[in-house]
Tab-separated table of C-alpha atoms and ligand atoms in Angstrom:
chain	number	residue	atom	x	y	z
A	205	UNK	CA	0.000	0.000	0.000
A	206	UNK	CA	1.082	3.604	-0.786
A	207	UNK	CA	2.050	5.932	1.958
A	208	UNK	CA	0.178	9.147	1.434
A	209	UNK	CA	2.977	10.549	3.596
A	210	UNK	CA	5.096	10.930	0.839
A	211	UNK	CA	2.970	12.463	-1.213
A	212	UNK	CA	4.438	15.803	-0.890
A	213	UNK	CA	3.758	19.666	-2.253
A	214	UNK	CA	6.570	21.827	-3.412
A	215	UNK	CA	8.714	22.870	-0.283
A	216	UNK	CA	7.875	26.809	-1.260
A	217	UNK	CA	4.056	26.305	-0.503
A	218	UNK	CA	5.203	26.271	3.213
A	219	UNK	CA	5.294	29.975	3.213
A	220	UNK	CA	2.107	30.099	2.065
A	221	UNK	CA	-0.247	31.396	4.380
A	222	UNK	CA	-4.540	30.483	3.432
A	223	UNK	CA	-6.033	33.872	2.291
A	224	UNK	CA	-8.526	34.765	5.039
A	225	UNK	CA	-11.730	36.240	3.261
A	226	UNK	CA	-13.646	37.199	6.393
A	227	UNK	CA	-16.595	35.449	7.703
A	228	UNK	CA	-19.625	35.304	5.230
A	229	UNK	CA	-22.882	37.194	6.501
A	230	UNK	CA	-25.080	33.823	6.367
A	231	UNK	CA	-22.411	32.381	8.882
A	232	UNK	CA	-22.158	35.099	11.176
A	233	UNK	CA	-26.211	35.104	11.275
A	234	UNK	CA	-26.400	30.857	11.797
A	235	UNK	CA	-23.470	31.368	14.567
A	236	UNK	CA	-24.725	34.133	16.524
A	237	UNK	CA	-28.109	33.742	15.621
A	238	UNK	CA	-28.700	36.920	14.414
A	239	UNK	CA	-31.629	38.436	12.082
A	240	UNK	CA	-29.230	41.429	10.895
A	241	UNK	CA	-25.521	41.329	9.821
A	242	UNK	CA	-23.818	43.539	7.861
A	243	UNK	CA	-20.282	43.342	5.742
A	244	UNK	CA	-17.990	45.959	6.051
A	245	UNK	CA	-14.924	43.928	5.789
A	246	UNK	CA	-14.839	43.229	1.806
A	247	UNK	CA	-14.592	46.690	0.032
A	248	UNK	CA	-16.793	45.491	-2.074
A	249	UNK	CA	-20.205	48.472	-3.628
A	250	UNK	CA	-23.157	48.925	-1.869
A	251	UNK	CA	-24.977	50.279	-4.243
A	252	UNK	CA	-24.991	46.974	-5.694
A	253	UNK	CA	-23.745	45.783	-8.959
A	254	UNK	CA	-23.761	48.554	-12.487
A	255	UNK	CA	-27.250	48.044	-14.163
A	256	UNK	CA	-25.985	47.810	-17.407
A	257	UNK	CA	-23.866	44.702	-16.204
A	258	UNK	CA	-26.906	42.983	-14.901
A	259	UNK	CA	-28.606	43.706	-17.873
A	260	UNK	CA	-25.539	42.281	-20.551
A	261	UNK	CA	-25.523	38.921	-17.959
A	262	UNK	CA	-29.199	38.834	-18.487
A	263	UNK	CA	-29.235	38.970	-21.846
A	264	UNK	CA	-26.260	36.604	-22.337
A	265	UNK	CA	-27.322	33.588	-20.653
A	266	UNK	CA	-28.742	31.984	-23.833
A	267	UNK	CA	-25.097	31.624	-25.355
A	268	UNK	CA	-24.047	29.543	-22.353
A	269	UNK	CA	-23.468	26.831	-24.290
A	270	UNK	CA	-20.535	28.241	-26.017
A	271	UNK	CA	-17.126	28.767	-24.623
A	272	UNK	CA	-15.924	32.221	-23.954
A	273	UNK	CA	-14.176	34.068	-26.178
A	274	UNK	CA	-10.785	33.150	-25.284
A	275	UNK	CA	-9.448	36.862	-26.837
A	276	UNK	CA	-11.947	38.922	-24.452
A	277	UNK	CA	-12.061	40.746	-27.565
A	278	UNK	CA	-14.959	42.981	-27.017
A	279	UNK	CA	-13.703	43.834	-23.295
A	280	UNK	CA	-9.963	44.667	-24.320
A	281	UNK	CA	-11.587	47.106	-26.818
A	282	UNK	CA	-13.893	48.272	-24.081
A	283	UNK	CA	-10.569	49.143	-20.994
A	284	UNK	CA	-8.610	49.836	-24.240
A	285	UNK	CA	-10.705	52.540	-25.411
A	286	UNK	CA	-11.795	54.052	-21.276
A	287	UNK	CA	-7.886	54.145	-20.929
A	288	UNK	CA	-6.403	55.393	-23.971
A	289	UNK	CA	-4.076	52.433	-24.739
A	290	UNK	CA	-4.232	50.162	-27.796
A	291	UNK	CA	-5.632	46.091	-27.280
A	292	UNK	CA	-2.315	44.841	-27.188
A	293	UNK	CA	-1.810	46.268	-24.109
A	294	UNK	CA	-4.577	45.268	-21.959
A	295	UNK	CA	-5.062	42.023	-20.732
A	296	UNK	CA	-8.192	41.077	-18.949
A	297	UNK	CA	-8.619	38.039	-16.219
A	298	UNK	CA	-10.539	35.722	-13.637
A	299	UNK	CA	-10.060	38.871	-11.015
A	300	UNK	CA	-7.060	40.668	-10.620
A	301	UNK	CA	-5.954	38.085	-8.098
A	302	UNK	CA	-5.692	35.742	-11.121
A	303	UNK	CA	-3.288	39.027	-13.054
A	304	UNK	CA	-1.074	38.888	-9.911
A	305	UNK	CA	-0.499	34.940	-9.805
A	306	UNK	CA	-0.174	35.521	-13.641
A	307	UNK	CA	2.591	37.964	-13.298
A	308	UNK	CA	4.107	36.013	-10.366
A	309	UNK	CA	4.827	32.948	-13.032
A	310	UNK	CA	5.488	35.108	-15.976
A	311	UNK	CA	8.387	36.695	-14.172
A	312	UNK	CA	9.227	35.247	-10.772
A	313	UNK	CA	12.343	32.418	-10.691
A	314	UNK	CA	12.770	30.451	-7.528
A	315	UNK	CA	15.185	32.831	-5.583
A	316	UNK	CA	14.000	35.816	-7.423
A	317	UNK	CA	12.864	39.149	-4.962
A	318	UNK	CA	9.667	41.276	-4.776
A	319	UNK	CA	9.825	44.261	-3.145
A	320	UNK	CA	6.201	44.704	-1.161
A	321	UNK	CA	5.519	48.054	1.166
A	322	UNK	CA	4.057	46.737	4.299
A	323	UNK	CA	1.561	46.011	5.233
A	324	UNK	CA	-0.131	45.487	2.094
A	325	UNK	CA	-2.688	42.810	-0.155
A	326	UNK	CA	-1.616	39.747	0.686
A	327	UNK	CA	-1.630	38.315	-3.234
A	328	UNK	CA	1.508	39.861	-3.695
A	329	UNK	CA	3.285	36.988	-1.549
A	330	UNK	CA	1.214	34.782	-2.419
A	331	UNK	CA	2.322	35.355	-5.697
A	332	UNK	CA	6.066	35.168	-5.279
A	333	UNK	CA	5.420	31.850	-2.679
A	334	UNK	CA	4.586	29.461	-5.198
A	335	UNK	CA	7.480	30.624	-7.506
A	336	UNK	CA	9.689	30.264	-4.644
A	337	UNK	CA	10.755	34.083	-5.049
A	338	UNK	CA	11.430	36.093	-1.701
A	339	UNK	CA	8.899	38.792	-0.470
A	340	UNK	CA	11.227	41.660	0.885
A	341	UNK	CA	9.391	44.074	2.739
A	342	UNK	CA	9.664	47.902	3.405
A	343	UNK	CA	7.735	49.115	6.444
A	344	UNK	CA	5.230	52.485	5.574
A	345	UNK	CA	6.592	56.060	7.094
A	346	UNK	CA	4.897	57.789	9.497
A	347	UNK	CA	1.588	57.690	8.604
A	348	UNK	CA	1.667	55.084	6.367
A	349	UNK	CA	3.062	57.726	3.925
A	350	UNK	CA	4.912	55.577	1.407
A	351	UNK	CA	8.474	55.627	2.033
A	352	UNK	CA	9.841	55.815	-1.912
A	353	UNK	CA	13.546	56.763	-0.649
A	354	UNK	CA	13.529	52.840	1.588
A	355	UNK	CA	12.145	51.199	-1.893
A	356	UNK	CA	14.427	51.982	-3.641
A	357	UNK	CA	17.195	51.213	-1.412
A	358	UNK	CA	15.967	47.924	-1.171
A	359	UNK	CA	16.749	46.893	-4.635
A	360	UNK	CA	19.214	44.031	-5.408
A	361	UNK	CA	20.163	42.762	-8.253
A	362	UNK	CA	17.606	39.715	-7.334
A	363	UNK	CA	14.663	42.242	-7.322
A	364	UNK	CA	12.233	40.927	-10.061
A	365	UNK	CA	9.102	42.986	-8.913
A	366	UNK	CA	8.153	45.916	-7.217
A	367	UNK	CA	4.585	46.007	-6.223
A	368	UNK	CA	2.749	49.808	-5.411
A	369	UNK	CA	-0.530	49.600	-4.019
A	370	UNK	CA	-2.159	52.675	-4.438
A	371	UNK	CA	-4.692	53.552	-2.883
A	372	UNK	CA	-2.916	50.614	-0.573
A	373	UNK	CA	-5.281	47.947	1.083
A	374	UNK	CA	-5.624	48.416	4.230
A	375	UNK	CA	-4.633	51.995	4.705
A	376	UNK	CA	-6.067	54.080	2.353
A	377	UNK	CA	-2.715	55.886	1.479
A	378	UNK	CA	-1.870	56.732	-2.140
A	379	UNK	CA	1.568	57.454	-3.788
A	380	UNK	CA	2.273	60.735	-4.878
A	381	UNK	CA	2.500	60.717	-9.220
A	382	UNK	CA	5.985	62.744	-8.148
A	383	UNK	CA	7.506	59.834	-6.029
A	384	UNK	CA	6.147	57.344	-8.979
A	385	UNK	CA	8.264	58.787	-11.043
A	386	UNK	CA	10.991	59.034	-8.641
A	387	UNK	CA	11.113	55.584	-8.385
A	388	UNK	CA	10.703	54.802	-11.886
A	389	UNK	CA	13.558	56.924	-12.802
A	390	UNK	CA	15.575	55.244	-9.801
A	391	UNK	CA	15.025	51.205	-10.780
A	392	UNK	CA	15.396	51.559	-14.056
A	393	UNK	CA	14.701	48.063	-15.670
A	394	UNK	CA	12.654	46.501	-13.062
A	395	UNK	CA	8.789	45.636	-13.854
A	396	UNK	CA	6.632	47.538	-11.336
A	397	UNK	CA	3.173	46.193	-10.796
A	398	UNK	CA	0.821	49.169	-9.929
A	399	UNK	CA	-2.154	47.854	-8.071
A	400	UNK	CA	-4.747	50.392	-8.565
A	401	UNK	CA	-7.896	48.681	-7.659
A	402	UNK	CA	-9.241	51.621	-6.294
A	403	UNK	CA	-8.357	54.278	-8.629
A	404	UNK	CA	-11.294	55.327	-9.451
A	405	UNK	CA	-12.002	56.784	-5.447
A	406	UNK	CA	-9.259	58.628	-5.451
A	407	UNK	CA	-9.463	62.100	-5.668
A	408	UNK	CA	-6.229	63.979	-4.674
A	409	UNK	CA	-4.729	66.036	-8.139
A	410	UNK	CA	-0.947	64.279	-7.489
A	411	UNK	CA	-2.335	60.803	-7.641
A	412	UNK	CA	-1.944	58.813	-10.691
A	413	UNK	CA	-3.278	55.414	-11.416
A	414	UNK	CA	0.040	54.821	-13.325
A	415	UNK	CA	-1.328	54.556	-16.716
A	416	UNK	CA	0.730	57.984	-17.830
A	417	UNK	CA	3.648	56.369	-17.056
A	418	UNK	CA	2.755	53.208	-19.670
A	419	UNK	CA	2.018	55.225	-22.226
A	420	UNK	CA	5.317	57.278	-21.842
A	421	UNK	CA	7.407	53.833	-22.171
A	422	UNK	CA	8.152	52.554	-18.661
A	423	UNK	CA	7.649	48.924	-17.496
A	424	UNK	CA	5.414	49.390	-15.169
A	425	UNK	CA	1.936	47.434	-15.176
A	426	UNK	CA	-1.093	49.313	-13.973
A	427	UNK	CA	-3.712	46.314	-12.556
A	428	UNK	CA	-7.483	46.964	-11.747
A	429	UNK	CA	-10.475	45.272	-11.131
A	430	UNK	CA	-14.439	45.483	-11.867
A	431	UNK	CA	-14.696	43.806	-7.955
A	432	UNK	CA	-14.756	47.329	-6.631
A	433	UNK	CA	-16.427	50.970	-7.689
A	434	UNK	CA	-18.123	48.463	-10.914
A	435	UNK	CA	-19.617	46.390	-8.179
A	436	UNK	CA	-18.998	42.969	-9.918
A	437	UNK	CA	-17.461	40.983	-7.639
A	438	UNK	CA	-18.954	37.748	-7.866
A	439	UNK	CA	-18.593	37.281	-11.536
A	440	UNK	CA	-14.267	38.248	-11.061
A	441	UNK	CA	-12.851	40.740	-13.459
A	442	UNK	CA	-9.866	42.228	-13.594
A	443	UNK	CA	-7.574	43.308	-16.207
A	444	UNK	CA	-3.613	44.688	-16.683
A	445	UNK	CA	-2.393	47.320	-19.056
A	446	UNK	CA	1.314	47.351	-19.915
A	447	UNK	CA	3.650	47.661	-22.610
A	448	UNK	CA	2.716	44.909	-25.276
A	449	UNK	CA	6.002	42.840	-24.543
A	450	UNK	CA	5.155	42.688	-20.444
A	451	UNK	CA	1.380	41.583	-21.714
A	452	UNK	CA	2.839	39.125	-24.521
A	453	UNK	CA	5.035	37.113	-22.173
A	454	UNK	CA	1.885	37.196	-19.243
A	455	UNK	CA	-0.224	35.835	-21.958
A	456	UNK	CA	1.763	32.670	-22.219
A	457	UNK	CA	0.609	31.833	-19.077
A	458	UNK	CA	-2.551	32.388	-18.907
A	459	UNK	CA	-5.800	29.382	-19.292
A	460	UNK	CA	-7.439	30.161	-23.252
A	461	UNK	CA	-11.005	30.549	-20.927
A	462	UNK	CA	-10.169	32.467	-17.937
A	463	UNK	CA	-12.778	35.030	-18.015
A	464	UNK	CA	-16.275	33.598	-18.393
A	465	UNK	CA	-18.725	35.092	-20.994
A	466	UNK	CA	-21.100	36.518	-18.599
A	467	UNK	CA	-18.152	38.356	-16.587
A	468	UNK	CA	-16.959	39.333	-20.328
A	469	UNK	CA	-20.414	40.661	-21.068
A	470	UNK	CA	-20.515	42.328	-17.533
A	471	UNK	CA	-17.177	44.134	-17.304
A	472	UNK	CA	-18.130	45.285	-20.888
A	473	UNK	CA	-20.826	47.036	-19.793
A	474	UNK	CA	-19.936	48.145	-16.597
A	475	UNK	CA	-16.812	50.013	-18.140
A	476	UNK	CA	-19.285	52.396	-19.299
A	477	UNK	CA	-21.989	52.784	-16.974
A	478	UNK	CA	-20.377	56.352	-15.901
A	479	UNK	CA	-23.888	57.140	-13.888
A	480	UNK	CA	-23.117	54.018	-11.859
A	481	UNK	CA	-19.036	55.323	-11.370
A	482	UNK	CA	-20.427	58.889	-10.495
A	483	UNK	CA	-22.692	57.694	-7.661
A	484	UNK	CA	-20.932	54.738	-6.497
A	485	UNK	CA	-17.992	57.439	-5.860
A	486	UNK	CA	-20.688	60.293	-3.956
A	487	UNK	CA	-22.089	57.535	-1.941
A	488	UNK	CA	-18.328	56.384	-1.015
A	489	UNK	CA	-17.383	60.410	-0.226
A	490	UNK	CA	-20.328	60.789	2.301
A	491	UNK	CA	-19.655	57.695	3.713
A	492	UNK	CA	-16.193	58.802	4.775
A	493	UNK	CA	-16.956	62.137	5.148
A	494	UNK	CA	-19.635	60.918	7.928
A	495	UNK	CA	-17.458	58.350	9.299
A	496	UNK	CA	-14.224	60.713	9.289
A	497	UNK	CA	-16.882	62.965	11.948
A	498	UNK	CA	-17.927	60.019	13.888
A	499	UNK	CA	-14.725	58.761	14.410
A	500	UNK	CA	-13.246	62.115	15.555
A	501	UNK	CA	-16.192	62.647	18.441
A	502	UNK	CA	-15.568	58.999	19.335
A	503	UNK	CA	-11.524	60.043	20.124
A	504	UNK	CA	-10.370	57.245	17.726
A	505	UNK	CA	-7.414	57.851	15.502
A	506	UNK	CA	-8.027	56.918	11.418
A	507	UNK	CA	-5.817	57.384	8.529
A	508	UNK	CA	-7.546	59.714	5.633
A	509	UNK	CA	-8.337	57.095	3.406
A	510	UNK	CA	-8.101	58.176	-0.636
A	511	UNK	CA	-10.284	54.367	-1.333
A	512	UNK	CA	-13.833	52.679	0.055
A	513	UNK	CA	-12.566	52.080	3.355
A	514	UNK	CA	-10.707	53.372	6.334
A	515	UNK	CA	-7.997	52.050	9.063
A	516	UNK	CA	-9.219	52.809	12.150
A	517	UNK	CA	-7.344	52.818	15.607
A	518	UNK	CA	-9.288	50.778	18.183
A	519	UNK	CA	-6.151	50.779	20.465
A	520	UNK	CA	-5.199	47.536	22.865
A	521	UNK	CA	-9.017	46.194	23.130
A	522	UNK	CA	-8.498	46.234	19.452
A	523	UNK	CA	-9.456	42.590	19.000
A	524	UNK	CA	-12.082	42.142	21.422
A	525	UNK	CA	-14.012	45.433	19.907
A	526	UNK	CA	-13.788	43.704	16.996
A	527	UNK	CA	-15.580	40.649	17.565
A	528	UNK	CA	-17.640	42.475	20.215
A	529	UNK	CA	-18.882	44.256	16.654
A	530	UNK	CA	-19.514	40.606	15.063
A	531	UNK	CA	-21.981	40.054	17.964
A	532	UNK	CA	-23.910	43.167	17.381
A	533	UNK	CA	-24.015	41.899	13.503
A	534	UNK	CA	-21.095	44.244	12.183
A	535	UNK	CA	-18.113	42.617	10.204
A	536	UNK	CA	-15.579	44.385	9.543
A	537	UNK	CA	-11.815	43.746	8.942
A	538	UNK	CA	-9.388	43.077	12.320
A	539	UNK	CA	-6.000	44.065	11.673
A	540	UNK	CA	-3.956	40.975	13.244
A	541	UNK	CA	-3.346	39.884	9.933
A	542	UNK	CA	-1.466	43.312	8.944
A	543	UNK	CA	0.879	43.410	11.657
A	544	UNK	CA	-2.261	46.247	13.380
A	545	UNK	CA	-4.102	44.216	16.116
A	546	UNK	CA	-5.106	47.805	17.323
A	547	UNK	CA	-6.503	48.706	14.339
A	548	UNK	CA	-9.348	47.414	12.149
A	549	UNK	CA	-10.176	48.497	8.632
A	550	UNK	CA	-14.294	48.932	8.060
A	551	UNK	CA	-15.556	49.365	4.003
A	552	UNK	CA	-17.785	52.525	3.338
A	553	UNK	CA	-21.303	51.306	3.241
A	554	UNK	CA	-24.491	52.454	2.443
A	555	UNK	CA	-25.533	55.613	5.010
A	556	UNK	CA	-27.908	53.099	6.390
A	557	UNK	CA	-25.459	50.579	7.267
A	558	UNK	CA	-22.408	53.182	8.326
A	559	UNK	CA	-24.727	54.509	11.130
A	560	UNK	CA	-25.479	51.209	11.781
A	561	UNK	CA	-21.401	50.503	12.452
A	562	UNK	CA	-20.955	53.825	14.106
A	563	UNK	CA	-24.713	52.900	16.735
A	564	UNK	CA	-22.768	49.483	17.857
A	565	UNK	CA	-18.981	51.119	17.784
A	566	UNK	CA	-20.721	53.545	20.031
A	567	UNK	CA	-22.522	51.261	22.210
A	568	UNK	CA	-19.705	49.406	22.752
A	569	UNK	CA	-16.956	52.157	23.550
A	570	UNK	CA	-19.081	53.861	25.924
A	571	UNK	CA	-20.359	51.251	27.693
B	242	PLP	C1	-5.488	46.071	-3.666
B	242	PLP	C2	-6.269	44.978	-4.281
B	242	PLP	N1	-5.849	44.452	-5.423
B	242	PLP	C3	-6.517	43.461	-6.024
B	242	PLP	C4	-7.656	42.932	-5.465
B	242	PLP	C5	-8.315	41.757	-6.125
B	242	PLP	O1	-9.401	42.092	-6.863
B	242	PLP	P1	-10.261	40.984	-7.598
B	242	PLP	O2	-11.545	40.889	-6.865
B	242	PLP	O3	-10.421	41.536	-8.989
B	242	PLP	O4	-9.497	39.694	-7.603
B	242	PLP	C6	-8.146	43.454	-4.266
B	242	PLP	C7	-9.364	42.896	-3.644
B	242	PLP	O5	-9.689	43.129	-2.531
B	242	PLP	C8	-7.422	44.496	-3.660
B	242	PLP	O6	-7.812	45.015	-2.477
């Protein structure tokens, strides 16, 4: 009889820690048995998804017995067009947590180095884990201001990546288009990965979503994804734009089907649904205006947050506020995983369901 002992994984998916989604409403309402939970811990829209993507998914159902189109033809042309690039230099996928393992084994050798600002989205190691690449990390500035100047020093000639996250997951903090192109000048012929998920909340007049610096000839690739201000989650979109040669050799890699034809249809749509952009971004601007207020009479330190979320500073009960909020039917992100145990992170809502957060943050700090 075979030993199932010896049936072993590559030694590099030690590192790799499971991604921890948060709990799921339903099972937060079965365990606590509670009639009203809400989710604050995903970033995700709450206005819901774009109308004219549940419309395109509507209508495109019939066609399920075909396979996708395996070009994503009619969605390149779609981000190509919204972003000023050309088709060859957009590719879409299965979520831009797909685009990141993508990029991981286009580029990453075993030994290689990424170069993450911490803390940050955890795909990034993930990413470099089951290449067997190192994650090298450079702690934020006061502030969590990036700190371009410590980047850059930490650049080896094993450095393979360098990942920007801006607006960064979990802190909200965006990096100035002037210390982009600092660094860009600085690293010279190393890819850098722009993660600009949420781009499209950002508001401040230095802050670039990196896509100036593509067309201008630099390899860096800007990454985004229709899970946030398009409010398509579930269906998992997300795309790259680069210089063609950086999208040619991530192409190799990548499944013929990995976008389904209803997310195809859906992202198409959704790119644009401008009405749906224009809200979902008012909605997100009150919500953090009003949180921003409540969070300054409640004496608790946040970081101005340029994205659909903000870090918050519980302080050392940190953890216990934080499932003390689960039990009043509030989920929102603890920070233990980030290095913050003081700190959780809570997604901009609907006005409804921020008061709802701030009533139960409330009731539980002055208690
Ligand atoms: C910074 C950042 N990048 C990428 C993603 C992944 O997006 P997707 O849902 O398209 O996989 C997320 C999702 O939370 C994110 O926060």
């Amino acid at each position: 009889m075979a030993n199932l002992e010896n049936i072993k994984a590559r030694k590099t998916l030690d590192h790799i820690q499971p991604y921890s989604p948060g709990k799921p409403i339903w099972e937060v309402q079965q365990e606590l048995g509670l009639e009203r939970v809400i989710k604050l811990a995903s970033n995700e829209n709450p206005l819901g998804p774009s109308k004219q993507a549940v419309k395109a998914i509507e209508q495109g159902v019939l066609g399920l017995n075909r396979y996708p189109d395996a070009d994503a033809s009619d969605l390149k042309a779609a981000i190509a067009k919204e972003h000023g690039v050309e088709k060859t230099q957009v590719i879409p996928t299965n979520g831009a947590d797909e685009l990141i393992t993508l990029i991981s084994e286009a580029f990453l050798e075993p030994g290689d180095e990424i170069i993450v600002p911490d803390p940050s989205f955890s795909e990034y190691d993930f990413g470099a884990h089951i290449m067997g690449a190192e994650v090298v990390k450079v702690p934020f500035a006061q502030g969590f201001a990036f700190d371009v100047d410590a980047m850059i020093a930490a650049v080896t000639d094993k450095t393979k990546i360098i990942y920007i996250c801006s607006p960064n997951n979990p802190t909200g903090t965006y990096m100035k288009k002037q210390d982009v192109q600092k660094l860009l000048d600085a690293v010279g012929d190393t890819l850098v990965v722009f993660d600009a998920a949420y781009s499209h909340y950002a508001d401040a007049e230095d802050y670039t979503d990196g896509t100036e610096f593509i067309r201008q000839g630099y390899p860096l690739l800007t990454l985004k994804t229709f899970s946030k201000i398009y409010g398509i989650a579930g269906v998992r979109v997300g795309f790259g734009i680069a210089a063609d040669s950086i999208i040619t050799s991530i192409l190799k890699v990548k499944e013929p089907f990995n976008v389904n034809t209803l997310a195809q249809l859906a992202a198409t749509a959704a790119v644009t649904d401008h009405e749906h952009v224009t809200q979902s971004r008012e909605i997100n601007n009150r919500g953090l205006e009003y949180l921003y207020g409540a969070f300054e009479e409640l004496g608790l330190p946040y970081t101005k947050s340029m994205a659909n979320f903000v870090l918050v500073k519980l302080g050392d009960e940190g953890e216990t506020l934080y499932q003390d909020l689960m039990k009043k039917g509030v989920i929102v992100r603890h920070g233990k995983g980030w290095g913050l145990p003081e700190y959780v992170r809570v997604s901009i809502g609907t006005q409804e369901e921020n008061e709802f957060f701030i009533q139960a943050l409330r009731e539980l700090i002055q208690k």
